[in-house]
Coordinates of C-alpha atoms in Angstrom, one line a residue:
M24 CA 12.7 7.2 -10.1
I25 CA 9.6 5.5 -11.4
H26 CA 9.2 7.8 -14.3
K27 CA 12.8 7.2 -15.3
V28 CA 12.3 3.4 -15.3
L29 CA 9.1 3.8 -17.4
L30 CA 10.9 6.1 -19.9
I31 CA 13.7 3.5 -20.3
L32 CA 11.3 0.7 -21.0
F33 CA 9.3 2.9 -23.4
F34 CA 12.5 3.6 -25.3
V35 CA 13.3 0.0 -25.4
I36 CA 10.0 -1.0 -26.9
V37 CA 9.2 2.0 -29.2
Q38 CA 12.6 2.9 -30.4
V39 CA 14.8 -0.2 -30.4
F40 CA 12.5 -3.0 -31.3
P41 CA 10.6 -1.5 -34.2
S42 CA 13.7 -0.2 -35.9
Q43 CA 15.3 -3.6 -35.8
A44 CA 12.1 -5.3 -37.1
L45 CA 12.4 -3.2 -40.2
S46 CA 15.6 -4.9 -41.2
A47 CA 13.8 -8.3 -41.6
T48 CA 13.6 -9.8 -45.0
S49 CA 10.2 -9.3 -46.6
L50 CA 7.8 -12.2 -45.8
D51 CA 4.7 -10.7 -47.2
Q52 CA 4.0 -13.5 -49.6
S53 CA 3.2 -16.4 -47.3
F54 CA 0.9 -19.4 -47.6
L55 CA -0.9 -21.0 -44.6
F56 CA -2.0 -24.7 -44.6
F57 CA -3.4 -27.2 -42.1
A58 CA -0.7 -29.8 -41.2
K59 CA -1.2 -33.5 -40.7
P60 CA 1.1 -35.9 -38.8
E61 CA 2.1 -37.9 -41.9
Q62 CA 3.1 -34.9 -44.0
T63 CA 6.7 -33.9 -44.5
P64 CA 8.2 -31.1 -46.6
P65 CA 10.0 -32.0 -49.9
A66 CA 13.8 -32.1 -50.1
K67 CA 14.2 -29.9 -53.2
H68 CA 13.3 -26.3 -53.9
A69 CA 11.5 -27.2 -57.1
D70 CA 9.2 -29.7 -55.3
V71 CA 7.8 -27.2 -52.8
T72 CA 5.1 -25.7 -55.1
P73 CA 3.7 -29.1 -56.2
W74 CA 3.8 -30.2 -52.5
M75 CA 1.8 -27.2 -51.5
A76 CA -0.9 -28.2 -53.9
T77 CA -1.5 -31.3 -51.9
L78 CA -2.1 -29.4 -48.6
E79 CA -5.4 -28.1 -47.2
K80 CA -5.4 -24.4 -47.2
A81 CA -6.2 -22.5 -44.0
D82 CA -7.6 -19.0 -43.9
S83 CA -6.2 -18.2 -40.5
I84 CA -4.6 -19.7 -37.4
S85 CA -7.1 -20.7 -34.8
L86 CA -6.3 -19.4 -31.3
T87 CA -7.7 -22.6 -29.9
G88 CA -4.6 -24.4 -31.2
G89 CA -3.8 -26.8 -34.0
S90 CA -1.1 -27.8 -36.5
Y91 CA -0.2 -25.5 -39.4
W92 CA 2.3 -25.2 -42.3
L93 CA 3.5 -21.7 -43.1
V94 CA 5.4 -21.5 -46.4
M95 CA 7.2 -18.3 -47.6
P96 CA 9.4 -17.6 -50.6
T97 CA 12.6 -15.8 -49.5
F98 CA 15.2 -14.0 -51.4
V99 CA 18.2 -12.3 -49.7
Y100 CA 19.5 -9.0 -51.1
D101 CA 22.1 -8.6 -48.4
R102 CA 25.7 -9.8 -48.3
E103 CA 25.1 -11.0 -44.7
T104 CA 25.0 -14.8 -44.7
R105 CA 24.2 -15.5 -41.0
W106 CA 20.5 -15.0 -40.2
A107 CA 18.0 -16.0 -37.5
V108 CA 14.5 -17.2 -38.1
S109 CA 12.0 -16.9 -35.2
V110 CA 8.3 -17.2 -34.3
R111 CA 7.1 -14.7 -31.7
N112 CA 4.0 -13.2 -30.3
S113 CA 2.7 -16.5 -28.9
I114 CA 3.5 -19.6 -27.0
V115 CA 4.1 -22.4 -29.5
E116 CA 4.7 -26.0 -28.2
S117 CA 6.5 -27.3 -31.2
L118 CA 8.2 -25.5 -34.1
D119 CA 10.1 -27.0 -37.0
Y120 CA 12.0 -24.8 -39.5
W121 CA 13.1 -25.9 -43.0
V122 CA 15.1 -23.6 -45.3
I123 CA 15.3 -25.1 -48.9
G124 CA 17.4 -23.3 -51.5
T125 CA 17.8 -23.4 -55.2
D126 CA 21.5 -24.2 -54.6
G127 CA 20.4 -27.6 -53.4
S128 CA 20.8 -26.7 -49.7
K129 CA 18.4 -27.9 -47.1
Q130 CA 18.6 -26.7 -43.5
Y131 CA 16.4 -28.0 -40.5
A132 CA 16.1 -26.8 -36.9
H133 CA 13.6 -27.7 -34.2
S134 CA 12.4 -25.2 -31.6
G135 CA 9.4 -24.5 -29.4
Y136 CA 8.2 -24.5 -25.8
Y137 CA 9.8 -27.8 -24.9
A138 CA 13.1 -27.4 -26.9
P139 CA 16.3 -26.0 -25.6
Y140 CA 16.7 -22.3 -26.3
E141 CA 19.3 -20.8 -28.5
F142 CA 18.3 -17.2 -27.6
L143 CA 16.9 -15.8 -24.4
F144 CA 13.0 -15.7 -24.3
D145 CA 13.0 -16.6 -28.0
Y146 CA 12.2 -19.5 -30.3
G147 CA 14.8 -18.4 -32.8
R148 CA 17.3 -20.5 -34.7
E149 CA 20.3 -19.6 -36.8
V150 CA 20.2 -20.3 -40.5
E151 CA 22.5 -19.6 -43.4
L152 CA 21.2 -17.6 -46.4
N153 CA 23.4 -16.6 -49.3
N154 CA 23.0 -13.6 -51.6
G155 CA 21.3 -14.3 -54.9
V156 CA 19.9 -17.7 -53.8
E157 CA 16.1 -18.3 -53.7
Y158 CA 14.8 -20.1 -50.7
W159 CA 11.6 -21.6 -49.4
L160 CA 11.1 -21.0 -45.6
I161 CA 8.8 -23.7 -44.3
V162 CA 7.6 -23.5 -40.7
K163 CA 5.5 -26.2 -39.0
M164 CA 3.7 -24.9 -35.9
E165 CA 1.9 -27.2 -33.4
S166 CA 0.3 -26.1 -30.1
R167 CA -2.7 -26.7 -28.0
Y168 CA -3.5 -23.0 -28.1
F169 CA -2.0 -19.8 -29.4
S170 CA -2.1 -16.8 -27.1
S171 CA -2.1 -14.5 -30.2
I172 CA -1.5 -14.9 -33.9
P173 CA 2.2 -16.1 -34.3
K174 CA 4.5 -13.9 -36.4
I175 CA 7.5 -15.1 -38.4
E176 CA 10.7 -13.0 -38.4
L177 CA 13.8 -13.3 -40.4
N178 CA 16.6 -11.0 -39.3
P179 CA 20.4 -10.8 -39.6
L180 CA 21.9 -12.9 -36.7
V181 CA 23.7 -9.9 -35.1
E182 CA 20.6 -7.8 -35.0
H183 CA 18.5 -10.7 -33.7
K184 CA 20.9 -11.3 -30.9
Q185 CA 21.0 -7.6 -30.0
S186 CA 17.2 -7.5 -30.1
A187 CA 16.9 -10.7 -27.9
D188 CA 19.4 -9.3 -25.4
I189 CA 17.6 -6.0 -25.1
E190 CA 14.3 -7.7 -24.7
A191 CA 15.8 -10.0 -22.1
M192 CA 17.1 -7.0 -20.2
A193 CA 13.7 -5.3 -20.3
V194 CA 11.9 -8.5 -19.2
M195 CA 14.3 -9.1 -16.3
L196 CA 14.0 -5.4 -15.2
C197 CA 10.2 -5.7 -15.1
L198 CA 10.2 -9.1 -13.4
G199 CA 12.8 -7.9 -10.9
G200 CA 10.6 -4.9 -10.1
L201 CA 7.5 -7.0 -9.7
I202 CA 9.1 -9.5 -7.2
F203 CA 10.6 -6.6 -5.2
I204 CA 7.2 -4.8 -5.1
A205 CA 5.5 -8.0 -4.1
C206 CA 7.9 -8.9 -1.3
Y207 CA 7.9 -5.3 0.0
N208 CA 4.2 -5.2 0.3
L209 CA 3.9 -8.6 1.9
L210 CA 6.5 -7.4 4.5
I211 CA 4.4 -4.3 5.2
F212 CA 1.3 -6.6 5.7
F213 CA 3.1 -8.7 8.2
S214 CA 4.1 -5.5 10.0
I215 CA 0.7 -3.6 10.1
K216 CA -1.8 -6.4 9.2
D217 CA -3.6 -4.3 6.6
R218 CA -5.2 -6.8 4.2
A219 CA -4.9 -4.4 1.3
F220 CA -1.1 -5.0 1.3
L221 CA -1.6 -8.8 1.5
Y222 CA -3.9 -9.0 -1.5
Y223 CA -1.8 -6.5 -3.4
G224 CA 1.4 -8.6 -2.8
M225 CA -0.5 -11.7 -4.0
Y226 CA -1.7 -9.8 -7.0
V227 CA 1.8 -8.8 -8.0
L228 CA 3.2 -12.3 -7.3
S229 CA 0.5 -13.7 -9.6
Y230 CA 1.5 -11.2 -12.3
F231 CA 5.2 -12.1 -11.8
F232 CA 4.7 -15.9 -12.1
G233 CA 2.3 -15.5 -15.0
W234 CA 4.8 -13.5 -17.0
A235 CA 7.8 -15.6 -15.8
L236 CA 6.1 -18.6 -17.3
T237 CA 5.2 -16.7 -20.5
F238 CA 8.8 -15.8 -21.1
H239 CA 9.9 -19.3 -20.1
I240 CA 12.0 -18.4 -17.1
P241 CA 11.5 -21.8 -15.4
S242 CA 12.4 -23.5 -18.7
H243 CA 15.6 -21.5 -19.1
L244 CA 16.7 -22.0 -15.5
W245 CA 15.4 -25.5 -14.5
G246 CA 14.0 -27.0 -17.6
Y247 CA 10.6 -26.9 -16.1
H248 CA 7.6 -26.9 -18.5
N249 CA 4.0 -26.8 -17.6
L250 CA 1.7 -25.2 -20.1
E251 CA -1.4 -25.6 -17.8
L252 CA 0.0 -23.2 -15.2
H253 CA 0.4 -20.2 -17.5
H254 CA -3.1 -18.8 -17.5
L255 CA -3.8 -20.1 -14.0
F256 CA -1.9 -17.1 -12.7
F257 CA -3.4 -14.6 -15.2
I258 CA -6.9 -15.7 -14.2
S259 CA -5.9 -15.2 -10.6
L260 CA -5.1 -11.5 -11.3
P261 CA -8.7 -10.3 -11.1
I262 CA -9.3 -12.3 -7.9
F263 CA -6.5 -10.8 -5.9
N264 CA -6.9 -7.4 -7.3
I265 CA -10.6 -7.3 -6.5
L266 CA -9.9 -8.3 -2.9
F267 CA -7.2 -5.6 -2.9
Y268 CA -9.3 -2.7 -4.2
K269 CA -12.2 -3.8 -1.9
H270 CA -10.0 -2.8 1.1
F271 CA -8.0 -0.1 -0.6
L272 CA -10.9 1.8 -2.1
Q273 CA -13.2 0.9 0.8
L274 CA -15.6 -0.1 -2.0
P275 CA -18.4 -1.7 0.1
E276 CA -18.8 1.7 1.9
Y277 CA -18.4 4.0 -1.2
S278 CA -20.3 1.9 -3.7
P279 CA -22.1 -1.3 -2.6
K280 CA -23.4 -1.9 -6.1
L281 CA -20.0 -1.9 -7.7
W282 CA -18.8 -4.2 -4.9
R283 CA -21.5 -6.7 -5.7
L284 CA -20.5 -6.6 -9.4
S285 CA -16.9 -7.1 -8.4
K286 CA -17.8 -10.1 -6.2
Y287 CA -19.7 -11.7 -9.1
L288 CA -16.6 -11.2 -11.4
M289 CA -14.3 -12.6 -8.7
W290 CA -16.4 -15.7 -8.3
L291 CA -16.5 -16.1 -12.1
C292 CA -12.7 -16.0 -12.2
I293 CA -12.5 -18.6 -9.4
I294 CA -14.9 -20.9 -11.3
A295 CA -12.7 -20.3 -14.4
L296 CA -9.5 -21.4 -12.7
P297 CA -9.8 -25.1 -13.6
T298 CA -10.1 -24.2 -17.3
S299 CA -6.3 -23.5 -17.3
I300 CA -5.8 -27.3 -16.7
Y301 CA -8.8 -28.9 -18.3
L302 CA -9.6 -26.6 -21.2
V303 CA -6.1 -25.6 -22.3
S304 CA -7.2 -24.8 -25.8
Y305 CA -9.7 -22.2 -24.6
T306 CA -8.0 -20.8 -21.5
A307 CA -6.2 -18.0 -23.3
L308 CA -9.5 -16.7 -24.7
I309 CA -11.3 -17.1 -21.3
A310 CA -8.5 -15.2 -19.5
S311 CA -8.5 -12.4 -22.1
V312 CA -12.3 -11.9 -21.6
L313 CA -12.1 -11.9 -17.8
I314 CA -9.1 -9.5 -17.8
M315 CA -10.9 -7.1 -20.1
L316 CA -14.0 -7.1 -17.8
W317 CA -11.8 -6.7 -14.7
I318 CA -9.8 -3.7 -16.0
G319 CA -13.0 -1.9 -17.1
L320 CA -14.7 -2.6 -13.7
A321 CA -11.6 -1.6 -11.7
I322 CA -11.3 1.8 -13.5
T323 CA -15.0 2.4 -13.0
C324 CA -14.7 1.6 -9.2
G325 CA -11.7 3.9 -8.9
N326 CA -13.5 6.8 -10.7
V327 CA -16.6 6.4 -8.5
C328 CA -14.6 6.4 -5.3
L329 CA -12.6 9.4 -6.5
I330 CA -15.7 11.4 -7.2
K331 CA -17.0 10.5 -3.8
G332 CA -13.9 12.0 -2.1
F333 CA -11.4 9.2 -1.7
S334 CA -8.3 11.0 -3.0
P335 CA -5.8 8.0 -3.2
A336 CA -8.1 6.6 -5.9
R337 CA -6.4 8.9 -8.4
Y338 CA -3.2 6.8 -8.3
F339 CA -5.4 3.7 -8.6
I340 CA -7.0 5.1 -11.8
F341 CA -3.6 6.1 -13.2
A342 CA -2.2 2.7 -12.5
F343 CA -5.1 0.9 -14.3
T344 CA -4.8 3.3 -17.2
C345 CA -1.2 2.1 -17.7
L346 CA -2.6 -1.4 -17.8
L347 CA -5.6 -0.5 -19.9
L348 CA -3.6 1.1 -22.8
P349 CA -1.7 -2.0 -23.8
A350 CA -4.7 -4.1 -23.0
V351 CA -6.9 -2.2 -25.4
I352 CA -4.4 -2.7 -28.1
I353 CA -3.4 -6.3 -27.4
L354 CA -6.5 -8.1 -25.9
P355 CA -8.6 -7.8 -29.1
G356 CA -5.8 -9.5 -30.9
N357 CA -5.7 -12.2 -28.3
L358 CA -9.4 -12.8 -29.0
G359 CA -8.8 -12.9 -32.7
L360 CA -10.9 -9.8 -33.3
T361 CA -8.2 -7.7 -34.7
P362 CA -4.6 -8.1 -35.9
D363 CA -1.8 -7.1 -33.5
F364 CA -1.1 -3.4 -33.8
I365 CA 2.3 -3.3 -32.2
E366 CA 5.4 -5.4 -32.3
Y367 CA 6.5 -7.2 -29.1
A368 CA 3.0 -7.1 -27.7
E369 CA 3.8 -9.4 -24.8
L370 CA 6.7 -7.2 -23.6
A371 CA 4.5 -4.1 -24.0
T372 CA 1.8 -5.8 -21.8
L373 CA 4.5 -6.7 -19.2
V374 CA 5.8 -3.1 -19.1
G375 CA 2.2 -1.8 -18.7
G376 CA 1.6 -4.3 -15.9
T377 CA 4.9 -3.3 -14.1
A378 CA 3.9 0.4 -14.4
D379 CA 0.5 -0.6 -13.0
A380 CA 2.2 -2.3 -10.0
L381 CA 4.5 0.7 -9.4
L382 CA 1.6 3.2 -9.4
L383 CA -0.5 1.0 -7.2
S384 CA 2.4 1.0 -4.8
L385 CA 2.3 4.8 -4.9
A386 CA -1.5 4.6 -4.2
L387 CA -0.8 2.4 -1.2
A388 CA 2.0 4.8 0.0
N389 CA -0.4 7.7 -0.4
K390 CA -3.0 5.9 1.6
I391 CA -0.5 5.2 4.4
K392 CA 0.4 8.8 4.4
L393 CA -3.2 9.8 4.7
L394 CA -3.8 7.3 7.5
S395 CA -0.6 8.6 9.2
E396 CA -1.9 12.1 9.0
E397 CA -5.3 11.1 10.2
R398 CA -3.7 9.2 13.1
Q399 CA -1.5 12.2 14.0
T400 CA -4.6 14.5 13.9
Y401 CA -6.5 12.0 16.1
I402 CA -3.6 11.8 18.6
E403 CA -3.4 15.6 18.7
T404 CA -7.2 15.9 19.2
L405 CA -7.1 13.2 21.8
G406 CA -4.2 15.0 23.5
I407 CA -6.1 18.2 23.6
A408 CA -9.2 16.4 24.9
W409 CA -7.1 14.7 27.5
E410 CA -5.6 18.0 28.6
K411 CA -9.0 19.6 28.8
A412 CA -10.3 16.7 30.8
R413 CA -7.5 17.3 33.3
Q414 CA -8.0 21.1 33.5
D415 CA -10.4 23.2 35.5
D416 CA -12.5 25.4 33.3
L417 CA -12.8 28.3 35.7
T418 CA -9.2 28.6 37.0
Q419 CA -7.3 26.9 34.2
L420 CA -5.5 24.8 36.9
Q421 CA -5.2 21.1 36.9
N422 CA -8.3 19.5 38.3
R423 CA -9.2 16.6 40.6
H424 CA -8.7 14.0 37.8
A425 CA -5.2 15.2 37.2
F426 CA -4.5 15.2 40.9
D427 CA -5.7 11.6 41.3
E428 CA -3.6 10.6 38.3
Y429 CA -0.5 12.2 39.8
M430 CA -1.1 10.6 43.2
Q431 CA -1.1 7.1 41.6
T432 CA 2.6 7.6 40.9
A433 CA 3.5 9.1 44.3
L434 CA 6.0 7.2 46.5
L435 CA 4.6 7.1 50.1
G436 CA 5.6 5.7 53.4
K437 CA 8.9 3.7 53.4
N438 CA 9.1 4.1 49.7
A439 CA 9.4 7.9 49.8
K440 CA 12.8 8.9 48.6
R441 CA 12.5 12.5 49.8
A442 CA 10.2 14.3 52.1
Q443 CA 7.3 16.0 50.3
H444 CA 4.4 17.9 51.7
L445 CA 0.8 17.9 50.5
I446 CA -0.8 21.3 51.5
L447 CA -4.6 21.4 51.3
I448 CA -6.0 24.9 51.0
D449 CA -9.5 26.1 51.7
I450 CA -11.0 29.5 51.0
D451 CA -12.8 30.8 54.1
G452 CA -16.0 32.8 53.7
I453 CA -16.6 32.0 50.0
T454 CA -20.1 30.6 50.8
Q455 CA -21.0 34.0 52.4
V456 CA -19.7 35.8 49.3
N457 CA -21.9 33.6 47.1
H458 CA -24.9 34.3 49.2
T459 CA -24.5 38.1 49.6
L460 CA -22.7 39.2 46.5
G461 CA -23.7 36.4 44.1
H462 CA -21.9 33.5 42.5
Q463 CA -20.2 35.7 39.9
E464 CA -18.3 37.4 42.7
G465 CA -17.6 34.0 44.2
D466 CA -16.1 32.9 40.9
S467 CA -14.0 36.1 40.8
L468 CA -12.7 35.3 44.3
L469 CA -11.8 31.8 43.2
K470 CA -9.9 33.1 40.1
L471 CA -8.1 35.6 42.2
V472 CA -6.9 33.0 44.7
A473 CA -5.9 30.6 41.9
K474 CA -3.9 33.3 40.2
Q475 CA -2.1 34.2 43.4
L476 CA -1.4 30.5 44.2
K477 CA 0.0 30.0 40.7
S478 CA 2.3 32.9 41.3
I479 CA 3.4 31.5 44.6
C480 CA 4.1 28.1 43.2
S481 CA 6.2 29.5 40.4
D482 CA 8.6 30.8 43.0
H483 CA 9.1 27.3 44.4
E484 CA 10.9 24.6 42.5
R485 CA 8.8 21.7 41.3
A486 CA 5.7 22.8 43.2
R487 CA 2.5 21.5 41.7
L488 CA -0.9 23.1 42.1
F489 CA -4.4 21.5 41.7
R490 CA -8.0 22.6 42.2
I491 CA -9.6 19.5 43.7
G492 CA -13.0 20.9 44.8
S493 CA -15.2 23.9 44.7
D494 CA -13.0 26.0 47.1
N495 CA -10.2 23.5 47.7
F496 CA -6.7 23.6 46.3
V497 CA -3.7 21.3 46.8
I498 CA 0.0 22.2 46.5
L499 CA 2.7 19.5 46.4
L500 CA 6.2 20.5 47.1
S501 CA 9.4 19.4 48.8
A502 CA 9.3 19.7 52.7
E503 CA 12.2 22.2 52.8
Q504 CA 10.2 24.7 50.8
T505 CA 7.0 24.5 52.9
K506 CA 7.9 27.2 55.4
S507 CA 8.5 29.7 52.6
L508 CA 5.3 28.8 50.9
V509 CA 3.2 28.9 54.1
N510 CA 4.5 32.5 54.8
Q511 CA 3.3 33.5 51.4
L512 CA -0.1 31.9 52.1
E513 CA -0.5 33.9 55.2
L514 CA 0.2 37.1 53.2
L515 CA -2.4 36.0 50.6
S516 CA -5.0 35.3 53.3
K517 CA -4.5 38.9 54.7
S518 CA -4.6 40.4 51.2
L519 CA -8.1 39.1 50.3
E520 CA -9.9 41.6 52.6
Q521 CA -7.8 44.4 50.9
E522 CA -9.3 43.2 47.6
G523 CA -12.8 43.9 49.0
Y524 CA -13.7 40.4 50.2
R525 CA -14.6 40.9 53.8
D526 CA -14.6 38.0 56.3
T527 CA -12.6 35.8 53.9
G528 CA -9.2 34.2 54.1
I529 CA -7.1 31.1 53.5
S530 CA -6.9 28.0 55.7
Y531 CA -4.4 25.3 55.1
G532 CA -3.1 22.1 56.5
Y533 CA -0.3 19.8 55.4
A534 CA 1.0 16.3 55.8
V535 CA 4.3 14.6 54.9
N536 CA 4.5 11.7 52.5
S537 CA 6.8 9.5 54.6
E538 CA 4.2 9.2 57.4
V539 CA 1.3 7.8 55.4
R540 CA 0.5 4.6 53.7
D541 CA -1.5 5.7 50.6
A542 CA -2.7 8.7 48.8
S543 CA -6.1 8.8 50.5
E544 CA -4.5 8.8 53.9
W545 CA -2.1 11.6 52.8
L546 CA -5.0 13.8 51.7
R547 CA -7.1 12.9 54.8
T548 CA -4.2 13.8 57.1
A549 CA -3.8 17.2 55.4
D550 CA -7.6 17.7 55.6
R551 CA -7.6 17.0 59.4
N552 CA -4.7 19.4 59.9
M553 CA -6.5 22.1 57.8
Y554 CA -9.7 21.8 59.9
K555 CA -7.6 22.1 63.0
V556 CA -6.3 25.4 61.6
K557 CA -9.9 26.4 60.7
T558 CA -11.1 25.6 64.2
E559 CA -8.3 27.5 65.8
K560 CA -9.0 30.5 63.6
R561 CA -12.7 30.4 64.4
R562 CA -11.9 30.3 68.2
E563 CA -9.5 33.2 67.8
K564 CA -12.2 35.1 65.9
Q565 CA -14.8 34.3 68.5
A566 CA -12.4 35.4 71.3
Q567 CA -11.7 38.6 69.5
S568 CA -15.5 39.2 69.1
V569 CA -16.2 38.5 72.8
S570 CA -13.3 40.9 73.8
L571 CA -14.7 43.6 71.6
T572 CA -18.2 43.2 73.1
E573 CA -16.8 43.4 76.7
N574 CA -14.8 46.5 75.8
E575 CA -17.9 48.1 74.4
L576 CA -19.9 47.3 77.5
L577 CA -17.2 48.7 79.8
S578 CA -16.9 51.9 77.9

């Protein structure tokens, strides 16, 4: 989607505008003079040349503003009589057009920043030029500053309207994209509180307001004019963008030196903000210098962070490349160092900035994706660690921690909805196995019992098995299944000797949940019952031993 938008805008600028500019009448022979308040142009065509001799010649238009006459001879070879004269490429506060012909005609039109607009985003005015008539086109330009060297255009009216409409469509498309991106990122900030989105949203909003003022949107809609605000927003761009890439690129961690340089530039921009109001004539130059420094520094920061392994920086670099390309072409012209290399320089810069905003959105989206993947990996790692913390390493059964965790949710006493038994199991004779056969055999016995208990529990619905001590196990199951499970425990106890573990067995005791007040009492009750069973088994064994001794004596 993004690349389609950029292709459309590229087509608008490169294909449509230059082709229409070629239809303009030749204005190569022009004369530039300083203008004074008391000077007025002559009324007749023949008086223009003597009048020019009284004017002070100017070598060039100063970007710090001033008042100038631009005088051009014009001869129309076309049958078209309806034409449009326009000054573009810079904000101009006051424009006066005079067209004086050899046929005795004299036409006048006023335009400029404060005048009503005849064409969208344009200082153009309609004039009538007849075939075969020689004309002097006289333009008086007055402004406190010029953002670039103004250019005069004279085109057929139909072509000029078409050009103005296409330019307006491109401008509105770009500005609409900027306001959407800004609002979207601010909404994300309010949702996740990531400051990178806040500063990025403010950066795009500054870009939007700066260009909206440049193309006179408030003037068109509400008649609002305030030349002092124009570069206030452009000087704000580096401030918000530096704060943005501090968080986005994690610049203080990846490159503390570049972060210090960025802070110095940010404070320089903050100090320069009042120049937009108090040094209007120089604010365009100041803004151009600061923006050039910022773009160069931002690309350097992005490359350093990319080299150091921060992969989302590639979108950041690509975004600033889109901003750098028109800036390299246009900013030297804004500083008066070179002539403007392309037509519609302001629109080209706006398109580059919109592309920058779109690609930085991709960079943020890529960062969110990486953070999401990191978060998912962390959750999975945490889940594995949590499971391991709840699992006994030797038997792979749930351990005491898992048992205590489960018991916190158990309903006991009057709250018990259904009868449930806690069966506490102890392995008899394992201490003797450890002492006589070694702990390795003792571990083998534990694993054997665990395996058998797991098999038994699998035959009983919702039975849960835990190893809660060195030779203690717990089974939780519904009361109606207890008899079946106890029978299997008896079989398991008898099978241990058949496995080669002499004088071993299983002792167990159980308690019902409805007869206890808490988990500790439930376990203690089962423990008491288990030791009753152990004591009974010990007595039976002693009785059997005494009986065998007596039989041996009698025999």
